[in-house]
mmCIF file of C-alpha atoms in Angstrom:
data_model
loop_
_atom_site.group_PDB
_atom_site.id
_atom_site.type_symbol
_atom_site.label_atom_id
_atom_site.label_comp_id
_atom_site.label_asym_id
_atom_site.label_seq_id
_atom_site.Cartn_x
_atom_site.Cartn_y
_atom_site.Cartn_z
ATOM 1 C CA UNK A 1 -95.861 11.819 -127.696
ATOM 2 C CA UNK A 2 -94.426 14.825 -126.317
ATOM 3 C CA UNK A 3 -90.377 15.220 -126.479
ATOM 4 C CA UNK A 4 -89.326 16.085 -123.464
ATOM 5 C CA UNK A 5 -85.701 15.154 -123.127
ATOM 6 C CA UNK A 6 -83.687 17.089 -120.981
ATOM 7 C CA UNK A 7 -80.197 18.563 -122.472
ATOM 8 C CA UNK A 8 -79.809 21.071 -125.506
ATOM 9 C CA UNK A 9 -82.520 22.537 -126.979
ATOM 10 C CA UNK A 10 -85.330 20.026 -128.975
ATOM 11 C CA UNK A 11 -85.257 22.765 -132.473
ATOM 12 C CA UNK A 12 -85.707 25.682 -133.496
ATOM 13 C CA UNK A 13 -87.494 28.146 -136.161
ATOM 14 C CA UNK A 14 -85.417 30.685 -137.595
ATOM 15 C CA UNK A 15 -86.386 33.455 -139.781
ATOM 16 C CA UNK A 16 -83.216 34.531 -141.782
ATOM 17 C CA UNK A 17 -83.400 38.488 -143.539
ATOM 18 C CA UNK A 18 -81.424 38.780 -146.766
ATOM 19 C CA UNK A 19 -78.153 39.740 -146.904
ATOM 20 C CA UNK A 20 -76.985 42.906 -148.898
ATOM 21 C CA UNK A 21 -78.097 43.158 -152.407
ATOM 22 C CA UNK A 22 -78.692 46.001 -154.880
ATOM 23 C CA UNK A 23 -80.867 49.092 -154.247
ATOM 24 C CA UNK A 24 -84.945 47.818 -153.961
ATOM 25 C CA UNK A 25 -87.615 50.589 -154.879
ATOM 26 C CA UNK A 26 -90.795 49.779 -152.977
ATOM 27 C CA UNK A 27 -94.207 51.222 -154.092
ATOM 28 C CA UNK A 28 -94.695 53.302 -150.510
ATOM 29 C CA UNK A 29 -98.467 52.316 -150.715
ATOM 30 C CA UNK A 30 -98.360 48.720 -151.775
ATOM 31 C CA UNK A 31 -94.642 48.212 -151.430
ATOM 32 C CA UNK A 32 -94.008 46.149 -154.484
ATOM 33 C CA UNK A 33 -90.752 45.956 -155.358
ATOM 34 C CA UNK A 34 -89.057 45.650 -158.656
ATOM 35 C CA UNK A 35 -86.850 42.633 -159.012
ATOM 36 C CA UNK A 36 -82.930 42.941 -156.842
ATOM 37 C CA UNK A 37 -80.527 41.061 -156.521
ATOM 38 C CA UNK A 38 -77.259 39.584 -154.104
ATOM 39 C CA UNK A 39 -74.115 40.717 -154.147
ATOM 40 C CA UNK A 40 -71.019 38.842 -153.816
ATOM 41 C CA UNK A 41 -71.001 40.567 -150.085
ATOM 42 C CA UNK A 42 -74.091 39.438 -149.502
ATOM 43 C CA UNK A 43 -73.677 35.687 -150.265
ATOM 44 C CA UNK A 44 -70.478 36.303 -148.228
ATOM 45 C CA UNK A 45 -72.428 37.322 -145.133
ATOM 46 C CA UNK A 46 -75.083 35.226 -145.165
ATOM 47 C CA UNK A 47 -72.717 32.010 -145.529
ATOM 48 C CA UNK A 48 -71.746 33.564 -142.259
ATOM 49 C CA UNK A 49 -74.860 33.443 -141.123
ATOM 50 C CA UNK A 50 -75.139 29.831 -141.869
ATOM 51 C CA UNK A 51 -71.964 29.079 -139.941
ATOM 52 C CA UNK A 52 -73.400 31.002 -137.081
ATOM 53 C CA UNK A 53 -76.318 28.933 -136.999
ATOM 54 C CA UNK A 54 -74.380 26.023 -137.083
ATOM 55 C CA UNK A 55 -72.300 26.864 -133.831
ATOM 56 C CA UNK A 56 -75.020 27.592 -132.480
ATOM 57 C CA UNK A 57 -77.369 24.482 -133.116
ATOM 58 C CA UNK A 58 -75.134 22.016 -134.441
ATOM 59 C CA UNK A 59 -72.256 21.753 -132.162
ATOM 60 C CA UNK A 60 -72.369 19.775 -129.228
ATOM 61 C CA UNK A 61 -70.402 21.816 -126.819
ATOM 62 C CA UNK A 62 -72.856 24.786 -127.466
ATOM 63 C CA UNK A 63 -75.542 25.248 -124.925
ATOM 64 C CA UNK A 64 -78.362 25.349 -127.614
ATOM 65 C CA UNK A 65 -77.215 22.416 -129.405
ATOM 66 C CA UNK A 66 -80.333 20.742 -130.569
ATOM 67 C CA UNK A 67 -80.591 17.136 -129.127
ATOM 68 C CA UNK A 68 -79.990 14.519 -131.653
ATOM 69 C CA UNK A 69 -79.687 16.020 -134.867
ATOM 70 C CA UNK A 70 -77.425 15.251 -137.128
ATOM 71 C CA UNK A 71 -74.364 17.500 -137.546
ATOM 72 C CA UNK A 72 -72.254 16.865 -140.164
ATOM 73 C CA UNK A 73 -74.419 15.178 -142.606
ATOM 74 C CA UNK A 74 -77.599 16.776 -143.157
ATOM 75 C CA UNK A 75 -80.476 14.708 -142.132
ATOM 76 C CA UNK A 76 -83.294 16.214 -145.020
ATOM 77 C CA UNK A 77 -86.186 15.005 -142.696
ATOM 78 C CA UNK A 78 -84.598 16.896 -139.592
ATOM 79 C CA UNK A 79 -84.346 20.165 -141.639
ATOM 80 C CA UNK A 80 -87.093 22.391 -143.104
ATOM 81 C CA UNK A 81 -86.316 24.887 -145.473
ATOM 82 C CA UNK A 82 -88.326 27.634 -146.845
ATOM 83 C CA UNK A 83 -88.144 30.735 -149.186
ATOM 84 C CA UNK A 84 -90.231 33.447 -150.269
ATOM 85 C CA UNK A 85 -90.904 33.610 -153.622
ATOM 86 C CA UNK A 86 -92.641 37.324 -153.971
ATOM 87 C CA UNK A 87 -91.264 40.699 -154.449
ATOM 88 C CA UNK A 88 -87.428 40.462 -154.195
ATOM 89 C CA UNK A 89 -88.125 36.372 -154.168
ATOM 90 C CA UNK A 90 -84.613 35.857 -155.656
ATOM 91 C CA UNK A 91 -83.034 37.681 -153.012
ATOM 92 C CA UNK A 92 -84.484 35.450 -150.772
ATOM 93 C CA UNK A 93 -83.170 32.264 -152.308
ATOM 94 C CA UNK A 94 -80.113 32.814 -153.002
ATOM 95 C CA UNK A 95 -79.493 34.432 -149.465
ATOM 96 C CA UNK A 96 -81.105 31.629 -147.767
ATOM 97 C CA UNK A 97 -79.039 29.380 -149.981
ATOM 98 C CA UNK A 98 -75.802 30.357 -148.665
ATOM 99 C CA UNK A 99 -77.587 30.456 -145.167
ATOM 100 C CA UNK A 100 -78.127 26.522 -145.730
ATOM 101 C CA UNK A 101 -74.364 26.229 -146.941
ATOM 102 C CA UNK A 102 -73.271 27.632 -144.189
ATOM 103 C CA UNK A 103 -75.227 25.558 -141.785
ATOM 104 C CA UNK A 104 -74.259 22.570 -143.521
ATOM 105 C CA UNK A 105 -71.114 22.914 -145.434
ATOM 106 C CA UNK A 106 -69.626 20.695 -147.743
ATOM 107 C CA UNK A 107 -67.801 17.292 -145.819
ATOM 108 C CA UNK A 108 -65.429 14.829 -146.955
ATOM 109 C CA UNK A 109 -67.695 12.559 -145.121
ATOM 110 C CA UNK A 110 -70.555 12.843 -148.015
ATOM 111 C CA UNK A 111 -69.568 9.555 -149.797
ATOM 112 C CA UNK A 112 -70.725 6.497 -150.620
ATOM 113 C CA UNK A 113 -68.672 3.290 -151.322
ATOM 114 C CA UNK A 114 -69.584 1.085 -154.333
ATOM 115 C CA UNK A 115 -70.666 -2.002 -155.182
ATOM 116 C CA UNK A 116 -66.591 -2.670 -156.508
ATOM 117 C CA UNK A 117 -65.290 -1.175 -153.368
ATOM 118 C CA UNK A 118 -64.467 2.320 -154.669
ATOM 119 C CA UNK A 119 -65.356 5.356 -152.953
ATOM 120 C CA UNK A 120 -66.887 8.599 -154.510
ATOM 121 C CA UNK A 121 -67.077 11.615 -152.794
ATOM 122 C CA UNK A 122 -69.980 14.037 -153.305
ATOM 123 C CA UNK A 123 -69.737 16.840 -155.944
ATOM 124 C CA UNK A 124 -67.660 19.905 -154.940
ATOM 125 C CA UNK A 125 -65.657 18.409 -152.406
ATOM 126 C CA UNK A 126 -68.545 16.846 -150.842
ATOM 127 C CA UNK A 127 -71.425 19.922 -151.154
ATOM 128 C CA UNK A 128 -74.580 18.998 -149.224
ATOM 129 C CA UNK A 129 -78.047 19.785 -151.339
ATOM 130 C CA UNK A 130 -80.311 20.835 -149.403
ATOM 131 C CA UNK A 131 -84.026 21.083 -150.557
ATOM 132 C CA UNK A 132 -85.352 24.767 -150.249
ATOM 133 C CA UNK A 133 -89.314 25.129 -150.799
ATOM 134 C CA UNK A 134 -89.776 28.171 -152.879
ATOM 135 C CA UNK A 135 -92.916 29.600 -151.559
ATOM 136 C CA UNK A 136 -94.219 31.418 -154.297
ATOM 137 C CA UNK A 137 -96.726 34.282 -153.406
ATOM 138 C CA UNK A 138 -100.114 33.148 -156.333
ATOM 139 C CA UNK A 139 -100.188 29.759 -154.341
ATOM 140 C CA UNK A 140 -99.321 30.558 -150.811
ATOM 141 C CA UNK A 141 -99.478 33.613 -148.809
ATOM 142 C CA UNK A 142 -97.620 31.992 -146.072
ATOM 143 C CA UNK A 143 -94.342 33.816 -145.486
ATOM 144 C CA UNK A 144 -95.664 37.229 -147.043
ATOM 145 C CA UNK A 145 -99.299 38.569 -146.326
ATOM 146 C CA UNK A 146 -98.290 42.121 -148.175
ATOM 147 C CA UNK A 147 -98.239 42.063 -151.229
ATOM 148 C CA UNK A 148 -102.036 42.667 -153.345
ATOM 149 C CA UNK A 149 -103.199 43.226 -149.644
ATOM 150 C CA UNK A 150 -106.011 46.480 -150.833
ATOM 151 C CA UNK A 151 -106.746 46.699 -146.563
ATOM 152 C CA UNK A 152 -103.333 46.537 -146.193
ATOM 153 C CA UNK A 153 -102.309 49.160 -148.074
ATOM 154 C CA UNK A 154 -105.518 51.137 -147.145
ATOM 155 C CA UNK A 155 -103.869 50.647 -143.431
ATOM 156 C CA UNK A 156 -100.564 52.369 -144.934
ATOM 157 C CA UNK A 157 -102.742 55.157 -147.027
ATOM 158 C CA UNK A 158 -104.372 56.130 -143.388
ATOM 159 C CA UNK A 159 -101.044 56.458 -141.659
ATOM 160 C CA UNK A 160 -99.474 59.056 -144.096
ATOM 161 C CA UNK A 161 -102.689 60.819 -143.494
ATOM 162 C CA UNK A 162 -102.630 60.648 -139.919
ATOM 163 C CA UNK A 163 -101.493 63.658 -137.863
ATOM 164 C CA UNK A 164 -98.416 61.551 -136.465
ATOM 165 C CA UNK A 165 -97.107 61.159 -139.674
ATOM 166 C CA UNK A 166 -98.210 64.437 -140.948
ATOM 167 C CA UNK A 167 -96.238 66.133 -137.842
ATOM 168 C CA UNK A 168 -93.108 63.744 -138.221
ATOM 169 C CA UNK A 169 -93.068 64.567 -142.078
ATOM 170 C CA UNK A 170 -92.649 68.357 -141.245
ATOM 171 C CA UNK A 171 -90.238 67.464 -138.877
ATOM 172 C CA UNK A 172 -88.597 65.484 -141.465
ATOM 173 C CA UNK A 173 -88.816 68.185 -144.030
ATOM 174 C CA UNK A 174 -85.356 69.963 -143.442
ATOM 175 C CA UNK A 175 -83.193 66.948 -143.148
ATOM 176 C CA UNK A 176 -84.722 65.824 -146.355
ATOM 177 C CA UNK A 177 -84.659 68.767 -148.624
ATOM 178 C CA UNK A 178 -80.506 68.781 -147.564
ATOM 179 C CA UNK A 179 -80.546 64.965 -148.613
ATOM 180 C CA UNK A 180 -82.156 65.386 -151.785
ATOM 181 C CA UNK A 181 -79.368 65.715 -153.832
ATOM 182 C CA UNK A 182 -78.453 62.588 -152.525
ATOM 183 C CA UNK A 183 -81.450 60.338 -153.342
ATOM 184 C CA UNK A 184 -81.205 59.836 -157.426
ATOM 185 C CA UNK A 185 -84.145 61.849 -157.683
ATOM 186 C CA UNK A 186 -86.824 59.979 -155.632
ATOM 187 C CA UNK A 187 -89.532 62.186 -154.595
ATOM 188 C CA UNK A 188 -88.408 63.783 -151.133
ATOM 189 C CA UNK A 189 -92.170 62.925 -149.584
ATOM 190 C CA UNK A 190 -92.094 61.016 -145.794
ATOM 191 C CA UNK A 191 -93.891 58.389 -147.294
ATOM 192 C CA UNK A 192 -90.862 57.353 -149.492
ATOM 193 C CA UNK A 193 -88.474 57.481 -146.460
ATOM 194 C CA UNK A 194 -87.498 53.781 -146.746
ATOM 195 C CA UNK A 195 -86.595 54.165 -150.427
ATOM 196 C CA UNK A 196 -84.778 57.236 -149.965
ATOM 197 C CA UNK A 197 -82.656 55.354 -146.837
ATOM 198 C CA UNK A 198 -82.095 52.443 -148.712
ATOM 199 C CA UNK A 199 -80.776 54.368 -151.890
ATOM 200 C CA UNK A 200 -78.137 56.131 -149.600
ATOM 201 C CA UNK A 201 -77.219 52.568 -147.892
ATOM 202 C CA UNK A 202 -76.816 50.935 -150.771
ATOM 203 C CA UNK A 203 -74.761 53.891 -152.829
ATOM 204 C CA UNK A 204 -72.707 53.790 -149.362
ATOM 205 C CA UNK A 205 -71.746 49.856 -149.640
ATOM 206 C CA UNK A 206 -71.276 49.977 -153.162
ATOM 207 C CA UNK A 207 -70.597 53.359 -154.653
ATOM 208 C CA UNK A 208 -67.172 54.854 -153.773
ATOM 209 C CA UNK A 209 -67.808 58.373 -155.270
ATOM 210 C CA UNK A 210 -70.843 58.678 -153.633
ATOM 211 C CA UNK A 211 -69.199 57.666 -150.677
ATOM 212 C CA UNK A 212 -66.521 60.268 -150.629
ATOM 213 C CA UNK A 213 -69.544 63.108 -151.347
ATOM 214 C CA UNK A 214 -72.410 62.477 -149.080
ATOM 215 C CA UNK A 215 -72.373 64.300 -145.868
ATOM 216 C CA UNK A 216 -71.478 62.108 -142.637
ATOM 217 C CA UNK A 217 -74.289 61.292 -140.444
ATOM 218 C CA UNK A 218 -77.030 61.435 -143.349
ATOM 219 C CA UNK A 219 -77.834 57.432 -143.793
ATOM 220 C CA UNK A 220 -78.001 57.682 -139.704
ATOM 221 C CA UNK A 221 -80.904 60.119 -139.925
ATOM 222 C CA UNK A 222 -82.529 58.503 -142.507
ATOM 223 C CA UNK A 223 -82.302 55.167 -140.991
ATOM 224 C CA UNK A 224 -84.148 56.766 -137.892
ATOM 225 C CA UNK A 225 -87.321 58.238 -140.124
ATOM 226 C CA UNK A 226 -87.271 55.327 -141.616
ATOM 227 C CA UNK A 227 -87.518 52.981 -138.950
ATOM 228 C CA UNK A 228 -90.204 55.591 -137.802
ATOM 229 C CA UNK A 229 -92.299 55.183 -140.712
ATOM 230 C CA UNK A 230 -91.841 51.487 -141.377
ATOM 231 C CA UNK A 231 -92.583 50.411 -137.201
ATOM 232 C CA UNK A 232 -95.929 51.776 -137.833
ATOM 233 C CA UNK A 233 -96.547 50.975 -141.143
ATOM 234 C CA UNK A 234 -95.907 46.945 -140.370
ATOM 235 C CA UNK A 235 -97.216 46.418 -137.076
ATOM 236 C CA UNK A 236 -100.576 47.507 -135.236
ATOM 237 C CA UNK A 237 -101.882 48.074 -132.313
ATOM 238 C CA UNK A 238 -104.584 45.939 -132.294
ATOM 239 C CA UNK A 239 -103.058 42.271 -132.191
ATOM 240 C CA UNK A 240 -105.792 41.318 -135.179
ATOM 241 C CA UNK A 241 -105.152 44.402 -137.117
ATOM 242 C CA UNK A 242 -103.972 44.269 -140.986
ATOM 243 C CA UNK A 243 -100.800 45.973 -139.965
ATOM 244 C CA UNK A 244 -99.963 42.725 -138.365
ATOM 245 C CA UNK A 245 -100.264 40.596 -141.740
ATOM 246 C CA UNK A 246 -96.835 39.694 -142.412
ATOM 247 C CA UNK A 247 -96.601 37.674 -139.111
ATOM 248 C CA UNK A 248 -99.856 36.342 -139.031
ATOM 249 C CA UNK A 249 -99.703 33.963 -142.252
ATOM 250 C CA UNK A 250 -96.561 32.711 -140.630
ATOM 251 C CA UNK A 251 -98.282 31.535 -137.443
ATOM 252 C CA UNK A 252 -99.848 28.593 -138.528
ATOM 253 C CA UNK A 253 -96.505 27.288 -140.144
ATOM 254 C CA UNK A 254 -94.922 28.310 -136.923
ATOM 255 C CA UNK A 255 -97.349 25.992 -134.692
ATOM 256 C CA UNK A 256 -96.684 23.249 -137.162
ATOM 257 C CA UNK A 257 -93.313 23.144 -136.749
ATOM 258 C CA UNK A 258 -93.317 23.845 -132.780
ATOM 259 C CA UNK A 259 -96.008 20.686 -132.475
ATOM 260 C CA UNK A 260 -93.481 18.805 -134.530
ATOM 261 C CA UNK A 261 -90.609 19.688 -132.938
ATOM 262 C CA UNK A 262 -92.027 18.840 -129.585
ATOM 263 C CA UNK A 263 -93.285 15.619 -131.274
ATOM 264 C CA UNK A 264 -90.759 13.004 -130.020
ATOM 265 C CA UNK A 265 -92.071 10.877 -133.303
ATOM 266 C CA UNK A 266 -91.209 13.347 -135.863
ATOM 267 C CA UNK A 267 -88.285 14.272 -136.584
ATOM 268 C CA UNK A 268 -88.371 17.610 -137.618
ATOM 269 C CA UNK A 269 -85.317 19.652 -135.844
ATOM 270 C CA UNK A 270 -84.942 22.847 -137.401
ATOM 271 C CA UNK A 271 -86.697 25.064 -139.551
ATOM 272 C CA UNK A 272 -85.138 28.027 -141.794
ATOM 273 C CA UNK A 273 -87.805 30.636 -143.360
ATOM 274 C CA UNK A 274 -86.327 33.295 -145.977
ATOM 275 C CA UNK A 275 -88.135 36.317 -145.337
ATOM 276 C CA UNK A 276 -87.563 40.064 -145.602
ATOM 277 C CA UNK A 277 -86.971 42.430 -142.781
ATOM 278 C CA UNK A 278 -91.493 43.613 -142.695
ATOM 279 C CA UNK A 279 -92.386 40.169 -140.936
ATOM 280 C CA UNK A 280 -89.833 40.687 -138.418
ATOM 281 C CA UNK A 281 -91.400 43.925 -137.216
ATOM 282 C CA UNK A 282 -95.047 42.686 -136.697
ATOM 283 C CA UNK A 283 -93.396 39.687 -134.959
ATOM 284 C CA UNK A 284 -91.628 41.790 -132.350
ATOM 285 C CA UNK A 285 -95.519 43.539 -131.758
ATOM 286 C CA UNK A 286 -97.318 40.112 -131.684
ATOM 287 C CA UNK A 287 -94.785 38.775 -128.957
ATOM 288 C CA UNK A 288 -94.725 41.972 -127.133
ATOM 289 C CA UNK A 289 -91.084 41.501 -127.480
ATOM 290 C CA UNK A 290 -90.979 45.618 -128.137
ATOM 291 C CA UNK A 291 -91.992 46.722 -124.813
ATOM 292 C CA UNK A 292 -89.113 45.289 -122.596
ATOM 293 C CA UNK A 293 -86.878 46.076 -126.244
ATOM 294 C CA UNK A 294 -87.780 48.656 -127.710
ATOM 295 C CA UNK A 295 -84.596 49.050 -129.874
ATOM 296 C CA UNK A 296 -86.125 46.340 -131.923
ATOM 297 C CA UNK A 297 -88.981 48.171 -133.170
ATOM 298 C CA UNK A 298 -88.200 49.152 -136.761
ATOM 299 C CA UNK A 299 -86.100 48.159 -139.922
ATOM 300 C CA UNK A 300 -84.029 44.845 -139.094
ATOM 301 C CA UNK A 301 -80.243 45.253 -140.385
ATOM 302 C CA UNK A 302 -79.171 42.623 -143.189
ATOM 303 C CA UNK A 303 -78.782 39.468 -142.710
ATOM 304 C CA UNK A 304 -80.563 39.740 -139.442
ATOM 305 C CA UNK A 305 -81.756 36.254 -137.455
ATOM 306 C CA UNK A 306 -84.495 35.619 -135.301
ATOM 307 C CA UNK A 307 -85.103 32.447 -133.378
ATOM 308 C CA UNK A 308 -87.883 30.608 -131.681
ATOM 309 C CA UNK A 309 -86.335 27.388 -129.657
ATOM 310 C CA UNK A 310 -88.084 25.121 -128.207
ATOM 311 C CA UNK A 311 -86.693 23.475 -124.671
ATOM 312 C CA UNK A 312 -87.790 20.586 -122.748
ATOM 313 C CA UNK A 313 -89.623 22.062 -119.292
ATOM 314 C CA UNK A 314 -90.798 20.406 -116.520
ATOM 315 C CA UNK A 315 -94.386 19.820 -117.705
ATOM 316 C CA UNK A 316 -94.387 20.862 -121.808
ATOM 317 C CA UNK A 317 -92.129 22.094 -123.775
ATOM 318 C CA UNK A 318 -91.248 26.019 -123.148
ATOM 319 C CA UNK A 319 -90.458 28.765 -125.947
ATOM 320 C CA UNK A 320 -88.047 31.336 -125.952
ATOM 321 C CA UNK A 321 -86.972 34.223 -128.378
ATOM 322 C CA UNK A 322 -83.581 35.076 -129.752
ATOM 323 C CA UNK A 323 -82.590 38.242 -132.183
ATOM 324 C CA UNK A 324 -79.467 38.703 -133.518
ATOM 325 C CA UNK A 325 -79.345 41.792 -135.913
ATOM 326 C CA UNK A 326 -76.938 41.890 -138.432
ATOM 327 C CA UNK A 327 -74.095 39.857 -139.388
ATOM 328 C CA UNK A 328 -72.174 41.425 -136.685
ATOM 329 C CA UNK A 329 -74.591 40.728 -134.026
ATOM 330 C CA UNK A 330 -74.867 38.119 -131.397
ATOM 331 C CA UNK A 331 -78.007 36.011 -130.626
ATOM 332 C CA UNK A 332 -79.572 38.295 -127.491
ATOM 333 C CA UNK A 333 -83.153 36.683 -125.873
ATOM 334 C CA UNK A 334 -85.746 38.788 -126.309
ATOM 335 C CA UNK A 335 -88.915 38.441 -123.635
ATOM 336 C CA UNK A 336 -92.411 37.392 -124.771
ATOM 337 C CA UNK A 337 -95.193 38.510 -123.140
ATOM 338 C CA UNK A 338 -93.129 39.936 -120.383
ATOM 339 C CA UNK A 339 -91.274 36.477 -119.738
ATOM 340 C CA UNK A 340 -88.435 34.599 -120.814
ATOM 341 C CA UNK A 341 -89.708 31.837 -121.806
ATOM 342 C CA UNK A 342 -93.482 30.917 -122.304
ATOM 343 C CA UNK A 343 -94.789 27.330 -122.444
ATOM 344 C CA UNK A 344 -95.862 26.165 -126.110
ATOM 345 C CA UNK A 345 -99.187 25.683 -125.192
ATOM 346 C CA UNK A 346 -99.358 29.761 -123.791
ATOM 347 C CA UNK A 347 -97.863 30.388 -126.872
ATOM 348 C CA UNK A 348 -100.110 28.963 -129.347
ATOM 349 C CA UNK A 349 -103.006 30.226 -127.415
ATOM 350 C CA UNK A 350 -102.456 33.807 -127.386
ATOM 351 C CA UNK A 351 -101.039 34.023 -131.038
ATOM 352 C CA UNK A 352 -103.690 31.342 -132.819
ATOM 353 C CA UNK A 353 -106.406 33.775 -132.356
ATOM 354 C CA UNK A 354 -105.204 36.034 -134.694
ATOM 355 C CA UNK A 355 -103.342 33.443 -137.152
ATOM 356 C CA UNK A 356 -104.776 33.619 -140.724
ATOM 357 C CA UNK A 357 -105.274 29.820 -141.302
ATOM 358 C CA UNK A 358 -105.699 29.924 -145.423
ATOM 359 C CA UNK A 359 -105.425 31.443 -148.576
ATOM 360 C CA UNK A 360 -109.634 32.321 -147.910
ATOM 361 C CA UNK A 361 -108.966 34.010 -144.524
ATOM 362 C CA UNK A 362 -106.254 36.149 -146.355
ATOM 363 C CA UNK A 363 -108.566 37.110 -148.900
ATOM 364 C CA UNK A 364 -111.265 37.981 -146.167
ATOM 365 C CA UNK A 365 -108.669 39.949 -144.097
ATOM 366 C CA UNK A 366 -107.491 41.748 -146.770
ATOM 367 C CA UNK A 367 -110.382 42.736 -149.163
ATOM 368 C CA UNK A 368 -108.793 40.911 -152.076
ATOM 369 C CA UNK A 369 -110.884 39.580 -154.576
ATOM 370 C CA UNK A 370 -109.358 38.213 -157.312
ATOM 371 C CA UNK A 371 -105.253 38.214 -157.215
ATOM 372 C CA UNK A 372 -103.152 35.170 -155.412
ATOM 373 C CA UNK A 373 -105.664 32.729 -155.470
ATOM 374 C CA UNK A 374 -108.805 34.593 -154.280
ATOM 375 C CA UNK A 375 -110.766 34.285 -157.352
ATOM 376 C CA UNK A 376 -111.106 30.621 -156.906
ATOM 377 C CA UNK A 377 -112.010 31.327 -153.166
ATOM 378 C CA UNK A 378 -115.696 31.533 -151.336
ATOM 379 C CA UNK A 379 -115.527 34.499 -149.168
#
């Protein structure tokens, strides 16, 4: 049965970025990344982010509250959670952990009353425990396609050899032989440009000597070769294309929890995915959302939030996009496919085309025989 109540919004998927943590060094042909972690700041901010979401979703005066879920109490049917486990898997966690306390913060109303008539309130002044599905990349490839992806990184080994990047590394060159004292000593080649941004971020946040040293305006051009490099290197052209990987594992998760959502039986409400900022670019592609934004092509800011709600329309459900970048940003709708909002059924058809359904299609796509599952796999 299809929901189709009018009022609100019937759910939504978010996919939450990590907040701040310390410096990442990504392999710039496989981009594995040695382990990081969140800072204090970063559990801060995504709490925030959580109490956002909440405003958002969970309060009745807001215009995207979602119809009938429960808001103060968390409902663990209504609410699917989801990390990733691979790479900087702990960042995820614990940044979607403080997402989830956020959303549901702790309530004197978490208490039971005994058989004796006393009443005990819930641990920590009433904390709400939320289950969070670790997703951990040698059993599911689900929320990151990347990682041990050889035609993946074959697709990033042809782009540093392709004139574009060739021409926008000598255009590069300048800036970066000024900001090579600046970078630790990472090699100054284009094809490091997101670990030589994120090295000056990070020493920015969190290093006050190096703040007081570097030269103004250097993390801004970095940030822009960066986002260069990385738009390309996580998207392509062709909607099928391994560039797209890290958003099309997600898809068939995403029509799962859009059919459930619009199922007026189920009562799935809201799902939160942990991911980091590379799914978000090939999602932006997929959608088309980058032609009528362009500004949205390229490295999402921490703690950034993207949406996909579902609303009741006049003959199926319709979905809509929303992007809010940063813990200082606001949710803004994006357009898919040139509209506002496209019915689910639209949806599902342009994107399940190029969804990669299993842990076998990932192996085929990718070329990968024997890591993350694909040695117990038929090709």
């Amino acid at each position: 049965m299809v929901n189709l109540n009018s009022g609100g919004i019937l759910g939504a998927i978010v996919f939450a970025r990590h907040a701040d943590r310390i410096e990442s060094f990504s392999s710039p042909t496989t981009y594995a990344t040695f382990n990081t972690f969140i800072t204090p700041l970063g559990t801060h901010d995504a709490f925030q982010s959580g109490t956002y979401l909440r405003a958002q979703y969970l309060s009745p005066h807001s215009p995207t509250f979602i119809s009938g879920i429960s808001t103060d109490i968390v409902n663990i049917h209504e609410v699917l959670v989801r990390a990733d486990s691979s790479g900087d898997g702990t960042v995820f966690q614990q940044s979607v952990t403080a997402v989830v306390q956020g959303l549901f913060p702790p309530t004197k109303e978490y208490r039971i009353t005994l058989a004796d008539g006393s009443s005990v309130q819930g641990a920590l002044g009433g904390f709400q425990y939320v289950p969070i599905e670790s997703v951990e990349m040698d059993q599911d490839v689900s929320l990151n396609g990347l990682l041990s992806c050889p035609n993946f990184d074959q697709h990033v080994a042809d782009l540093e050899k392709s004139e574009l990047f060739l021409a926008k590394g000598r255009e590069a060159l300048p800036f970066l032989q000024k900001l090579h004292p600046f970078v630790g000593g990472r090699p100054i080649d284009f094809s490091f440009m997101f670990n030589m941004w994120d090295f000056v971020d990070v020493q920015m946040q969190h290093n006050s000597t190096y703040l007081r040293h570097v030269p103004r305006g250097y993390v801004n051009q970095a940030r822009v070769l960066a986002d260069f490099h990385d738009g390309y290197a996580f998207s392509d052209p062709k909607p099928d294309g391994i560039g797209n990987i890290g958003t099309r594992v997600m898809l068939p998760s995403i029509f799962s929890s859009l059919a459930r959502i619009a199922n007026a039986s189920d009562p799935l409400k809201l799902a939160v995915n942990g991911i980091s900022y590379k799914p978000f670019i090939s999602l932006f592609n997929l959608t088309e959302a980058i032609v009528e934004n362009p500004e949205v092509r390229g490295i999402e800011n921490y703690n950034s939030l993207a949406s996909l709600e579902l609303r009741a329309g006049p003959v199926e459900p319709m979905v809509n996009l929303r992007f809010k970048n940063g813990t200082a940003g606001i949710f803004k709708p994006l357009k898919m496919f040139g509209k506002d909002s496209v019915p689910l059924s639209e949806f599902v058809a342009r994107l399940s085309p190029v969804a990669i359904n299993s842990t076998a299609d990932w192996c085929k796509a990718c070329g990968q025989t024997t890591l993350r599952g694909c040695a117990s796999v038929a090709l």
